[in-house]
Amino acid sequence: MAKVKVNLKVNGKEHSLEVEAATRLLDLLRDELGLIGTKEGCGKGECGTCTVIMDGKTVNSCLVLAPQADGREIMTIEGLGSPEALHPLQEAFIKKGAVQCGYCTPGIILSAFDLLEKNPRPTREEIKEGISGNLCRCTGYVKIVEAIEFFNEGRGEHDK
Amino acid sequence: MLIDLGYRAPDSLEEALEILGEDSSFLILAGGTDLLVKYFDAREKMGNVLDISRLEELKKIVIEGEKIFLGALTTHEEIYRNRDLQKKVPFLCRAAKSVGAPQIRNQGTLGGNMANASPAADLAPPLIAVGARILLAGPDGERSFNLDEFFTGPGKTRKNPNEIITGVEFNVPVGDFRNTFLKVGQRRALAIAVASLAIALSCRQGKVEEVRLSAGSVAPIPLRARETEKILQGQKLDNLPLEKAADQLEKEASPIDDIRGTRVYRARVLGNLLRKGLQEVLSQEGVSENG
Amino acid sequence: MTNKFVGKRIDRVDARDKVTGKALYSADFYQEDMLYLKVLRAPHPHARINSVDVTKARKIPGVVMAITAKDIAWVKNFGMIFKDQEVLVREKTRYMGDALAIVAAETPAIARQALDYIEVDYEPLQVLSDPLQAMDKKAPYIHEPREENCEPGYNPGNLLCSHRLERGDVEKGFAEADKIIENEIRTPHVEHVALQPEAGVAKYDKDTGVCTMWVATQWLHDIQADVAQALNLKAEQVQIIQPAIGGAFGKREDVSVHIIIGLMSILTGRLVKMEMTREELMITQNKRHPIIFRYKTGVKKDGTITAWEAEVIGDTGAYASTGSAVVHQALYMCTGPYNVPHLKGVSYTVYTNNTYAGAMRGFGATQAAFAYETQMDCIAAELGIDPLEFRRKNAYELGSITPNGQILTTSVGIKETLDKAAEIFGYEPGRLSKEVNGKIRGVGVASSMFGCGYGEGFPDHSIVDLEVTREGKILVRSAAADVGQGILTVVCQIVAEVLDIPMDLVEMAPGDTHATRNAGSTSATRQTIFSGNAAKLAAEELLGKIYHRASLELSKHHPQFLVRDGEVVLQGTETRISLAQLARISREKGDPLQAEGCYFPRTDVPDEATGQGRLVYVAYTFNTHITEVEIDKYTGETKVLRVVAVPDVGRVINRVGVEGQSEGGTVMGLGMALMEKQVIEEGITKNADLSTYLIPTSLDMPEIITDIVESGDAAGPYGAKGVGEPALLPAAPAIINAIYNATGIRFYHTPVTPDEILQALQARASKNF
């Protein structure tokens, strides 16, 4: 199988890989780099569990061919925080009961993170819109929205 | 025995056209939100893929007064968020906003939406309603079409396999120009239109000077409802023949039954979208009559 | 005495790993040198298979093995109750998810492409996609007839079973009625859409003869048993280790990848991995049963119900799965939480060539709730009585009798749920519809009941083991599957409560058939009651042992001790001894600090002819929703504005958990009411992906207020009952009832789409001219 070279930065770390052209960014992250926090839920961009931030924009990594990520910067959930050092947004999700089965969680946290980077004072409706590309079947979204609002209220405190 | 995927990523439009000139079987990949879905779990069957997603020359939005050019690689999100477009053609931004959800809008491009030629393509109705032309480049030179003549059937356009869409251009009507876009879906996000309608209305001295109507998901291609336009043309704004126009619009559509909706519903709701949409534009404040 | 942990808002014990992407789900296991499996599925929903030729596939470089049924004649059938499913079909396909061949290859891409090289020769047979058609004696057999299930007048190959319910004398009841209301109400195929697709990894150790697999399942020990019997192994030769589970809702009760990965790990001798695509699992794995309810209810003018008769027909698809149980549970719940003195019913579970149906949140009770709440609403409208008042008048109290004849002696909070919901909502009888800004609004009510646990005399039990470690932590061994509902957190809370120890000193061992004892399934809304009670029993026994060891060490008597924050304290003194110390001493003395709790209550097998029993379920959970919708008259689109949800859970263990279930259940019900239908025509699934099978997004989320009634004194720990399935039950009917009040149009099915609403509105408008 013909291979292509892909150089990319993931969570601040440079990587140089050779993969088959048909490899998706999702597969590169999971299979090659062992970053299994990004999930596959449907493979067709319909559920958002594969959401990553690429060059500052959320994308469905199941719909990005690995060579399209060449030269780009990717952030996965592993880049936001670790169990020993949680990002306050992750803490908010725990505190507010926004995590049930957890499969949608990495993708939806990244969508929320990206939303708040671009719109630091979203209305509730804007929050719902910001995560509208991430399906959740367990929570009904209620506590997820509350967690994002809770994080946002606390953010002013952090910045002081 | 097994199929391999061929992949090329040209650095320039020129190089891209050269490749297509030699081998027009290359499928064009931009945002991937249609192509990679179509070939889900069978990516090797794409054969050869030409990745144009890095071509900077196709990424610009150029606004010079009333003349607007949107590069083919402009994403839905970029159209939605562009302040100038929001002021000049808000219905186009509303249509872009209605596409999928943030991730899909970040990846999906204008050119891809046009090339995919779904009768439900959300950007087509407002662009048709504003009289847009679509621009193509090929190894033999450039071509362009009125957008409402570009689509020939579901998934089919006048574009040749060795051509690339470079962008879309249109002039924003001067004077009292009002517009709206309505979309009916089965849920409030990640929803493909069951029916959609774009209305572009230029008014002068209390009358309809020019009106363009374009609908999605109610015909094999994005519909330009010329007969309905004729009914509204020249009419007084405070006495528009709404019922007659709505009936005509239902007749001009040729919807089908599919997994998303029935033909009966699509026709009926289209008439209602016209009623609703016209009420909406009538209550808008247009730009002053003198431009 | 106030509780420290029980009843509070507690952070989930597994949330930290989930928010950081560290939690491992079935597909997250990787090793060098894995083989990837792909399955060739049926070309036709009902066809005689003449040959499956894998010769060409075997020749592809990178393909290590390709097998058909011929290669595994020794493998047995599997199934939840009846073993009627084949691992690879031998003679005919019965639905599109049937497996014809398995390919193992070095990469997933090779495995997938290899499927294209498999040649199948088949002859189509008549496809039965309608249970009423399949029940007809003239229809072809989907399965061979089973003598014990034959019911005269019906097709013996296609009627899986029937059940009966009878109490009192319905003819007498109907004679006493002033009105008799008859309706046919139908629910469709519904898909779970658990976000994590089916996947698993297995490896076989030929030295020990043990096959180990990492794969999600709702019941470790049951799947272990089914895999073992299918592969002619002893149960102890199949080890299943539970990963994190990405949702279930009943999807992970049946075997999916489990036998295939076990089989291929044995045949290839290598580590194998299988991942199903979303499309594949939507076609292959179980659905919610579509059920037809034919109801006849007698009522007096004053609103008293006098009699209720029901015929319940469920489409169980190509295989039985849990269909014999689901459909008869729909029958057993078919009159809802209302006093019905005379009732009679029959249920039929029918095979078709559709995707097989099985457990899905509610297990028959969901479909029944939609049916009886539609019927109740119709009756209220017919009698001119306010719908909430009508329900209240007939609702259960202590002493009421369930359809199975069980007298309710504890924990009946249904009336409180109605009253509380009305109060919080601001419910005004007679003002259930209005027009706002050109849109029409309506308010709807629905209530529900649900019997927790398997009931019916089924051997339902759960075991929890506890141990105090050298570090003074409590190690909990429980096989209970946490599918997102939070049972592991509940178990830890209860242990922490009894032992008065901080929650972060309570540790869960991973679920493992070889290291944790049978906890039963995560289904039937049973885990809080069963594993919760088992945990409490274990913790109480452990506490006794702790005190005993402390009394030996301190030469003091037990009543003077108490536990606090991980220590045993001698009251009134500074003397204390840590659990860590006690654990070390106990271990040295050869008597480690361990305890086991087993909760195994008795229930009665209902009488075969009448469905009656003295104690058929250990507890019943009730729920009421009051819901407001807004309908756009131009498009028929319905928006759910707000829902007030009030479940009676007996006693709250984790407040956040109960709210989470209520909110999730409400939104799942919204989907069921307005957008969800798995369309299967002539056995072919037409919407096998998430752009055509739609579930609610965040933008569809209404305002949801959950308030909780604690009627206390239920069978679970601290008087708790479960809430997982009950949280869903009233959601869809409340929405459909609200649509009725907004539009005056009654719908007798779900989903109710904008299409149907618009057409109904316009039909009514044109009638009025």
GROMACS .gro file of N, CA, C and O in nm, chain A residues 8-15 25 28-30 33-38 51-56 69 72-82 90 106 110 113, chain C residues 20-22:
model
  172
    8LEU      N    1   0.290   1.634   1.202
    8LEU     CA    2   0.191   1.718   1.270
    8LEU      C    3   0.225   1.732   1.416
    8LEU      O    4   0.305   1.658   1.471
    9LYS      N    5   0.162   1.831   1.476
    9LYS     CA    6   0.186   1.858   1.617
    9LYS      C    7   0.059   1.818   1.691
    9LYS      O    8  -0.051   1.862   1.656
   10VAL      N    9   0.073   1.733   1.791
   10VAL     CA   10  -0.046   1.689   1.865
   10VAL      C   11  -0.024   1.720   2.012
   10VAL      O   12   0.072   1.673   2.073
   11ASN      N   13  -0.111   1.800   2.068
   11ASN     CA   14  -0.099   1.841   2.209
   11ASN      C   15   0.039   1.897   2.238
   11ASN      O   16   0.100   1.866   2.341
   12GLY      N   17   0.089   1.974   2.144
   12GLY     CA   18   0.217   2.041   2.164
   12GLY      C   19   0.339   1.958   2.128
   12GLY      O   20   0.451   2.009   2.133
   13LYS      N   21   0.319   1.835   2.090
   13LYS     CA   22   0.436   1.751   2.060
   13LYS      C   23   0.440   1.721   1.910
   13LYS      O   24   0.339   1.687   1.850
   14GLU      N   25   0.561   1.732   1.853
   14GLU     CA   26   0.576   1.707   1.709
   14GLU      C   27   0.582   1.557   1.682
   14GLU      O   28   0.643   1.481   1.756
   15HIS      N   29   0.519   1.517   1.571
   15HIS     CA   30   0.525   1.377   1.529
   15HIS      C   31   0.552   1.369   1.381
   15HIS      O   32   0.507   1.454   1.304
   25LEU      N   33  -0.756   1.082   1.018
   25LEU     CA   34  -0.690   1.146   1.131
   25LEU      C   35  -0.728   1.073   1.259
   25LEU      O   36  -0.646   1.051   1.348
   28LEU      N   37  -0.514   0.776   1.290
   28LEU     CA   38  -0.375   0.815   1.320
   28LEU      C   39  -0.362   0.844   1.469
   28LEU      O   40  -0.268   0.797   1.535
   29LEU      N   41  -0.455   0.918   1.524
   29LEU     CA   42  -0.447   0.955   1.665
   29LEU      C   43  -0.458   0.831   1.755
   29LEU      O   44  -0.381   0.814   1.850
   30ARG      N   45  -0.551   0.743   1.725
   30ARG     CA   46  -0.577   0.627   1.810
   30ARG      C   47  -0.475   0.516   1.787
   30ARG      O   48  -0.412   0.470   1.882
   33LEU      N   49  -0.072   0.690   1.749
   33LEU     CA   50  -0.021   0.768   1.861
   33LEU      C   51  -0.077   0.722   1.996
   33LEU      O   52  -0.041   0.777   2.100
   34GLY      N   53  -0.165   0.625   1.995
   34GLY     CA   54  -0.216   0.572   2.122
   34GLY      C   55  -0.305   0.668   2.199
   34GLY      O   56  -0.330   0.650   2.317
   35LEU      N   57  -0.354   0.772   2.132
   35LEU     CA   58  -0.440   0.869   2.200
   35LEU      C   59  -0.584   0.822   2.185
   35LEU      O   60  -0.655   0.864   2.095
   36ILE      N   61  -0.625   0.735   2.276
   36ILE     CA   62  -0.756   0.671   2.257
   36ILE      C   63  -0.870   0.751   2.318
   36ILE      O   64  -0.984   0.706   2.318
   37GLY      N   65  -0.841   0.869   2.367
   37GLY     CA   66  -0.949   0.952   2.421
   37GLY      C   67  -1.046   0.998   2.314
   37GLY      O   68  -1.164   1.024   2.341
   38THR      N   69  -0.998   1.009   2.188
   38THR     CA   70  -1.084   1.045   2.076
   38THR      C   71  -1.151   0.917   2.028
   38THR      O   72  -1.085   0.817   2.006
   51THR      N   73  -1.451   1.432   1.776
   51THR     CA   74  -1.415   1.575   1.769
   51THR      C   75  -1.274   1.599   1.822
   51THR      O   76  -1.239   1.552   1.931
   52VAL      N   77  -1.194   1.672   1.743
   52VAL     CA   78  -1.066   1.725   1.791
   52VAL      C   79  -1.060   1.871   1.747
   52VAL      O   80  -1.143   1.915   1.667
   53ILE      N   81  -0.962   1.944   1.798
   53ILE     CA   82  -0.944   2.083   1.754
   53ILE      C   83  -0.823   2.086   1.662
   53ILE      O   84  -0.713   2.046   1.703
   54MET      N   85  -0.845   2.125   1.538
   54MET     CA   86  -0.736   2.128   1.439
   54MET      C   87  -0.717   2.272   1.393
   54MET      O   88  -0.810   2.333   1.342
   55ASP      N   89  -0.593   2.322   1.414
   55ASP     CA   90  -0.566   2.461   1.380
   55ASP      C   91  -0.675   2.554   1.433
   55ASP      O   92  -0.727   2.638   1.362
   56GLY      N   93  -0.711   2.532   1.558
   56GLY     CA   94  -0.805   2.623   1.623
   56GLY      C   95  -0.950   2.606   1.587
   56GLY      O   96  -1.032   2.692   1.621
   69ALA      N   97  -0.393   1.647   0.760
   69ALA     CA   98  -0.350   1.703   0.887
   69ALA      C   99  -0.201   1.738   0.885
   69ALA      O  100  -0.148   1.788   0.985
   72ARG      N  101  -0.027   2.055   1.052
   72ARG     CA  102  -0.128   2.121   1.135
   72ARG      C  103  -0.106   2.091   1.284
   72ARG      O  104  -0.031   2.003   1.321
   73GLU      N  105  -0.178   2.168   1.366
   73GLU     CA  106  -0.172   2.149   1.511
   73GLU      C  107  -0.303   2.092   1.559
   73GLU      O  108  -0.409   2.148   1.531
   74ILE      N  109  -0.293   1.981   1.629
   74ILE     CA  110  -0.414   1.913   1.676
   74ILE      C  111  -0.418   1.915   1.828
   74ILE      O  112  -0.316   1.896   1.893
   75MET      N  113  -0.536   1.937   1.881
   75MET     CA  114  -0.554   1.920   2.025
   75MET      C  115  -0.659   1.812   2.047
   75MET      O  116  -0.769   1.819   1.992
   76THR      N  117  -0.622   1.712   2.126
   76THR     CA  118  -0.717   1.609   2.166
   76THR      C  119  -0.749   1.630   2.313
   76THR      O  120  -0.690   1.715   2.380
   77ILE      N  121  -0.838   1.548   2.366
   77ILE     CA  122  -0.878   1.563   2.506
   77ILE      C  123  -0.759   1.547   2.599
   77ILE      O  124  -0.750   1.610   2.704
   78GLU      N  125  -0.663   1.464   2.555
   78GLU     CA  126  -0.544   1.443   2.639
   78GLU      C  127  -0.463   1.570   2.655
   78GLU      O  128  -0.383   1.582   2.747
   79GLY      N  129  -0.484   1.664   2.563
   79GLY     CA  130  -0.410   1.790   2.571
   79GLY      C  131  -0.472   1.892   2.663
   79GLY      O  132  -0.414   1.999   2.687
   80LEU      N  133  -0.589   1.862   2.714
   80LEU     CA  134  -0.658   1.962   2.797
   80LEU      C  135  -0.618   1.950   2.944
   80LEU      O  136  -0.597   2.048   3.014
   81GLY      N  137  -0.610   1.825   2.991
   81GLY     CA  138  -0.575   1.804   3.131
   81GLY      C  139  -0.556   1.656   3.156
   81GLY      O  140  -0.590   1.574   3.071
   82SER      N  141  -0.502   1.620   3.271
   82SER     CA  142  -0.479   1.480   3.305
   82SER      C  143  -0.550   1.451   3.437
   82SER      O  144  -0.589   1.543   3.508
   90GLN      N  145  -1.293   2.041   3.291
   90GLN     CA  146  -1.310   1.899   3.324
   90GLN      C  147  -1.363   1.884   3.466
   90GLN      O  148  -1.450   1.801   3.494
  106PRO      N  149  -1.525   1.331   2.591
  106PRO     CA  150  -1.408   1.400   2.536
  106PRO      C  151  -1.445   1.497   2.423
  106PRO      O  152  -1.401   1.613   2.423
  110LEU      N  153  -1.426   1.922   2.429
  110LEU     CA  154  -1.348   2.001   2.332
  110LEU      C  155  -1.436   2.101   2.259
  110LEU      O  156  -1.394   2.215   2.235
  113PHE      N  157  -1.486   2.377   2.503
  113PHE     CA  158  -1.361   2.452   2.516
  113PHE      C  159  -1.345   2.548   2.400
  113PHE      O  160  -1.315   2.667   2.418
  471THR      N  161  -1.091   1.285   3.107
  471THR     CA  162  -0.955   1.304   3.057
  471THR      C  163  -0.924   1.210   2.941
  471THR      O  164  -0.812   1.207   2.891
  472GLY      N  165  -1.020   1.130   2.900
  472GLY     CA  166  -0.997   1.037   2.790
  472GLY      C  167  -0.915   0.916   2.830
  472GLY      O  168  -0.863   0.846   2.743
  473LYS      N  169  -0.904   0.890   2.959
  473LYS     CA  170  -0.825   0.775   3.003
  473LYS      C  171  -0.907   0.648   3.020
  473LYS      O  172  -0.852   0.539   3.026
   0.00000   0.00000   0.00000
